[in-house]
Short mmCIF file of C-alpha atoms in Angstrom, two decimals:
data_model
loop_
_atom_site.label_atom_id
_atom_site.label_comp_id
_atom_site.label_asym_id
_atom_site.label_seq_id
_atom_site.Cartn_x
_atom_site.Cartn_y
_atom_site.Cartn_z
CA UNK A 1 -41.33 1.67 50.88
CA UNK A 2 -39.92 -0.81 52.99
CA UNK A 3 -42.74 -2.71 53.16
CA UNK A 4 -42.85 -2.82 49.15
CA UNK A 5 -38.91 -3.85 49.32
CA UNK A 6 -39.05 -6.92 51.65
CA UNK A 7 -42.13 -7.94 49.30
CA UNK A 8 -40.18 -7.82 46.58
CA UNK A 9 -38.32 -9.80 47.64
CA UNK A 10 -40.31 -12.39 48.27
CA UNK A 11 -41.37 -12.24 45.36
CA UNK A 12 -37.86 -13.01 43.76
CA UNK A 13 -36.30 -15.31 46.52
CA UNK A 14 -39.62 -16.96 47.86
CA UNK A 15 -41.79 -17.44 44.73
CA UNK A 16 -39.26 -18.77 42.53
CA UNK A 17 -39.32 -15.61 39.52
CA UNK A 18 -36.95 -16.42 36.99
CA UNK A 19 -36.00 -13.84 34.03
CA UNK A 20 -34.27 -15.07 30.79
CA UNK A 21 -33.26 -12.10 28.59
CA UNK A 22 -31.34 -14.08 26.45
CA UNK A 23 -33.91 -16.43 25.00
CA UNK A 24 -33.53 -17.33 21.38
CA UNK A 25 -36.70 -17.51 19.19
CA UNK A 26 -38.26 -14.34 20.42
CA UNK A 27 -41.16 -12.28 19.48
CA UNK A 28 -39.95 -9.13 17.22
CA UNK A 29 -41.00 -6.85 19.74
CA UNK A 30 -39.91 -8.84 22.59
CA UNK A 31 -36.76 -8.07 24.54
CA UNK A 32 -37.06 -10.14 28.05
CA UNK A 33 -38.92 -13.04 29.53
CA UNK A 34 -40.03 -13.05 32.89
CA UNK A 35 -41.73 -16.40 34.26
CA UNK A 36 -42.56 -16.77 30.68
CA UNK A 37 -44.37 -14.13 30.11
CA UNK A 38 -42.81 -11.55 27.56
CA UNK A 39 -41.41 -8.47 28.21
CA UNK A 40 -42.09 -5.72 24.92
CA UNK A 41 -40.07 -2.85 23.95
CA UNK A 42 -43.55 -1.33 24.51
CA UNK A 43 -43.63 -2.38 27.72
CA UNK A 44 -40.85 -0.59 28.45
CA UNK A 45 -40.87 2.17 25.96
CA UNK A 46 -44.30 3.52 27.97
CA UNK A 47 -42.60 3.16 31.31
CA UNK A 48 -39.30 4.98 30.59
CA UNK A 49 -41.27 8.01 29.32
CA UNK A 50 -42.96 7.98 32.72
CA UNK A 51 -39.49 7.70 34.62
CA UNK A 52 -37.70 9.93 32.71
CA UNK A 53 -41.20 12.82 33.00
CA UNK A 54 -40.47 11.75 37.08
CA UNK A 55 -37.04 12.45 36.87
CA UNK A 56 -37.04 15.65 34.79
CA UNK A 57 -39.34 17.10 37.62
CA UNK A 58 -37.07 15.78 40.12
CA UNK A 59 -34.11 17.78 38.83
CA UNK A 60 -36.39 20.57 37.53
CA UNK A 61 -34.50 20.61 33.99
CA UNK A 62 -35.62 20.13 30.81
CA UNK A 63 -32.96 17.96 29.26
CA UNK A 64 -30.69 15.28 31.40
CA UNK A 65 -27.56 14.30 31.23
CA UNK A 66 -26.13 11.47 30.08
CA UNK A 67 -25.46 9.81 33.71
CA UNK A 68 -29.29 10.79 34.40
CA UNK A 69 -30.50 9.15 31.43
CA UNK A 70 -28.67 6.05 32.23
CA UNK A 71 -30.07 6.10 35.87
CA UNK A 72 -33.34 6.55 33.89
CA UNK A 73 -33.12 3.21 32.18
CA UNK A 74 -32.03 1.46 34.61
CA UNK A 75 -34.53 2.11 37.08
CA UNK A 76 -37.49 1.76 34.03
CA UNK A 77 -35.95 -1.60 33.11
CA UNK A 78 -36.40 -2.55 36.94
CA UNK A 79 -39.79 -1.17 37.16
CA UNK A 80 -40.98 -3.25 33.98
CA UNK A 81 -39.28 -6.25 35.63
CA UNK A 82 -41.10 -5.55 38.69
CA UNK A 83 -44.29 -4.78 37.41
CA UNK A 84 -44.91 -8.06 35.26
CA UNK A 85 -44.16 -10.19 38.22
CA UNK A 86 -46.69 -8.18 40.18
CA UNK A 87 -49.09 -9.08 37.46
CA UNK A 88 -48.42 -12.51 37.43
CA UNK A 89 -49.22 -12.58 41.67
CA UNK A 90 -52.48 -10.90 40.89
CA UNK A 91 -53.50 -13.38 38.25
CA UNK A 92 -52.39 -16.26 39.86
CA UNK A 93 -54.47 -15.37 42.95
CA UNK A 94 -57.24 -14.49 40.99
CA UNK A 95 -57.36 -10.35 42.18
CA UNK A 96 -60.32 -9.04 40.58
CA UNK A 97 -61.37 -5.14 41.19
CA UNK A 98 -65.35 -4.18 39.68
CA UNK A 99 -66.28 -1.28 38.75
CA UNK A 100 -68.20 0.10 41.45
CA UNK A 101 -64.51 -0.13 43.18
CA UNK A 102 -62.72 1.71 40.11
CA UNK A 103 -66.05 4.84 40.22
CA UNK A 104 -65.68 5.40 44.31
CA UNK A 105 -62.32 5.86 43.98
CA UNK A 106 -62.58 8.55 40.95
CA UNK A 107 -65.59 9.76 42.08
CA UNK A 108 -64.64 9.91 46.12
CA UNK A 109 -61.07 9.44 47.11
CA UNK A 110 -59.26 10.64 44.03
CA UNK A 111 -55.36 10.01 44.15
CA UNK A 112 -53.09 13.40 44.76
CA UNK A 113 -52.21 13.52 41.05
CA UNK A 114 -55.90 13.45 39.70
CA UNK A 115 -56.63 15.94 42.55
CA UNK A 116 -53.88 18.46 41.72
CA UNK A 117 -54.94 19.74 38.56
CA UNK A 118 -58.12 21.12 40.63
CA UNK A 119 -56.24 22.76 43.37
CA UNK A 120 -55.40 25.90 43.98
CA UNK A 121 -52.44 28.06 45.66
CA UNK A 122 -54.23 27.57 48.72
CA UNK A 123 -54.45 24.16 49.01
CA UNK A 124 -58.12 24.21 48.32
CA UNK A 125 -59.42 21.02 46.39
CA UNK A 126 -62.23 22.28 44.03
CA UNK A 127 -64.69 19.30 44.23
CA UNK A 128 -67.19 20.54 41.76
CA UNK A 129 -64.85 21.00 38.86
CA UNK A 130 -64.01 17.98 39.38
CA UNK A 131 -67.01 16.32 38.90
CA UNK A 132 -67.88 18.59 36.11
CA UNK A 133 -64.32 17.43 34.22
CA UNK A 134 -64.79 13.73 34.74
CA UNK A 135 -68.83 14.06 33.51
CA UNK A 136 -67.71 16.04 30.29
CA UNK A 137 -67.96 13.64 27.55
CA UNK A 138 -64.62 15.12 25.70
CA UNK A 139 -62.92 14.16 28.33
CA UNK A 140 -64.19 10.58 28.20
CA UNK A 141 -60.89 8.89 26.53
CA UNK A 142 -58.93 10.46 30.02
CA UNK A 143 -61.47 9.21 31.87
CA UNK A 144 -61.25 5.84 30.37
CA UNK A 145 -57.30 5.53 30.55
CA UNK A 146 -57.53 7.07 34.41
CA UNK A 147 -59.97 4.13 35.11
CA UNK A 148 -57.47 1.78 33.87
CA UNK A 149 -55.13 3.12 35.67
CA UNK A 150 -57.04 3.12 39.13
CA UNK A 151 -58.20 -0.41 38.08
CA UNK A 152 -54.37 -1.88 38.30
CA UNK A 153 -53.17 0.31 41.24
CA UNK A 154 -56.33 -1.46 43.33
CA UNK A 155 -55.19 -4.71 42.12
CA UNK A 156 -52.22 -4.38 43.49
CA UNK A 157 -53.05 -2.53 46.62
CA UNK A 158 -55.52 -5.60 47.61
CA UNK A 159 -52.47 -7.60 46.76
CA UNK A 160 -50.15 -5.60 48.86
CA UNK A 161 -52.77 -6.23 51.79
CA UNK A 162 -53.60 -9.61 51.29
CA UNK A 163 -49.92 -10.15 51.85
CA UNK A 164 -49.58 -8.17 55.08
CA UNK A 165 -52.55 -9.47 56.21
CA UNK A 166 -50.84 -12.98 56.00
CA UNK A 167 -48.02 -12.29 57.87
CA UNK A 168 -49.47 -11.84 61.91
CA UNK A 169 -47.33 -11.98 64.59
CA UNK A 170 -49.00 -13.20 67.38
CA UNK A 171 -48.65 -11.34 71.29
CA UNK A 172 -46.63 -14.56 72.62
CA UNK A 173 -44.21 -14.34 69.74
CA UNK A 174 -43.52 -10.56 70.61
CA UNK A 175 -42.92 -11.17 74.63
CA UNK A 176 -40.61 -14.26 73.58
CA UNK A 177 -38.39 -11.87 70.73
CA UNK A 178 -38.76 -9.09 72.89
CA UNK A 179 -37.60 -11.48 75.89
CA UNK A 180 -34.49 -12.89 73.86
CA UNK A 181 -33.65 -9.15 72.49
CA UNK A 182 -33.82 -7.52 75.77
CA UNK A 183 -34.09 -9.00 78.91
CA UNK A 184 -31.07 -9.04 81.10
CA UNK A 185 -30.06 -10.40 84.98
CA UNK A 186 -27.31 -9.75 87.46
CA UNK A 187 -26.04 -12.63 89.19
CA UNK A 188 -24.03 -11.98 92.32
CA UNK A 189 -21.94 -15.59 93.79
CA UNK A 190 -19.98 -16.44 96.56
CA UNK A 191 -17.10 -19.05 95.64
CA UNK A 192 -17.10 -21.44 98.39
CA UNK A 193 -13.85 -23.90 98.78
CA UNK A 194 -14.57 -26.71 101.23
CA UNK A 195 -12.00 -27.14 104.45
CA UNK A 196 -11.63 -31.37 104.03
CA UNK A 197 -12.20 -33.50 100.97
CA UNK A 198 -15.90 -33.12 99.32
CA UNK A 199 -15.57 -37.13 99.02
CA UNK A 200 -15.51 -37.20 102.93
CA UNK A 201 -18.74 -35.16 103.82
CA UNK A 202 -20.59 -37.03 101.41
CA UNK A 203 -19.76 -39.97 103.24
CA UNK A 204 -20.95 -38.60 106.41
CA UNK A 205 -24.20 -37.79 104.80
CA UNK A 206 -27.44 -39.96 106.09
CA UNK A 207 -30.28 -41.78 104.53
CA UNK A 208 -32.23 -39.66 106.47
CA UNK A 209 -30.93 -36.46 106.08
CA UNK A 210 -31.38 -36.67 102.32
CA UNK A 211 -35.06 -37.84 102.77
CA UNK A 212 -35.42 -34.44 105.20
CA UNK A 213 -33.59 -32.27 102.30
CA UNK A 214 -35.78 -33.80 99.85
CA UNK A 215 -39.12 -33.27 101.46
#
């Protein structure tokens, strides 16, 4: 989660994203502009039914309350926000996931909430029913909008790497932080006060002497 937050923010400080919500001349459906690229009440009608499904199992109810809903489309408005400038990073560095990518995934490391469904009180993933669901042709259209799915979550997990794996901190760069952060000394002196004026031993002082200190 942190990780995802100081991203973010790059996103919005580094990158430059700019949202006018205020634009005259819009679409019908449109109700934001992000980086010029529109924001529909579809958009965000299909992810406030999510957050609000999220948030009614959160608070295990089956109705919220006002102050809930609010929260609700808030955070939905913030997640469509979010989300297009996400899309906009993939595109822009040309992201691309096949479909060999999108069938391992379903086929061999399903996410939790695909697995769930085929679990049972034990814990127990049941593997072949699975399989047997996702080869049934009536369930072809969920299989379909599942692949989507998958398809945009790898986008932006190679996105979220590509990104880490840009930012390397190198061993030298650790010792020196670490270095500044935490290393400490103890200095012990002796305050000295000379018995005669300073300027008069430094008269007394020889050519020679100072070529013998200096060697």
């Amino acid at each position: 989660m942190l990780a995802f937050f100081a991203f973010l923010l790059m996103i919005i400080f580094e990158w430059g994203a700019q949202g006018d919500f205020f634009k005259s001349g819009r679409k019908p459906d449109e109700i934001g502009v992000v980086n010029g690229v529109s924001i529909t009440n579809k958009d965000y009608d299909n992810l406030l039914q999510q957050v609000r499904q999220q948030k009614l199992q959160e608070v295990k109810k089956t109705t919220l309350t006002e102050t809930e809903e609010n929260e609700v489309r808030e955070k939905a408005w913030d997640q469509v926000i979010v989300s297009k400038l996400i899309e906009q990073k993939i595109d822009e560095f040309g992201i691309r996931v096949t479909d060999q990518e999108v069938r391992d995934v379903l086929f061999y490391n399903p996410p939790e909430y695909l697995k769930r469904n085929f679990t049972d009180s034990l814990g127990r993933f049941d593997e072949a029913a699975y399989f047997q669901a996702l080869r049934d042709p009536r369930n072809d259209t969920t299989v379909s909008d599942v692949s989507s799915k998958l398809r945009e979550d790898l986008k932006r997990q190679k996105l979220s790497n590509m990104l880490q794996g840009a930012i390397r901190t190198t061993r030298a760069e650790m010792w020196d932080n670490f270095e500044k952060e935490k290393a400490k000394a103890t200095i012990e002196m002796i305050k000295m006060l000379p018995t005669q004026d300073p300027r008069d031993f430094l008269s007394k002082i020889t050519e020679e002497e100072i070529k013998k200190y200096y060697e």
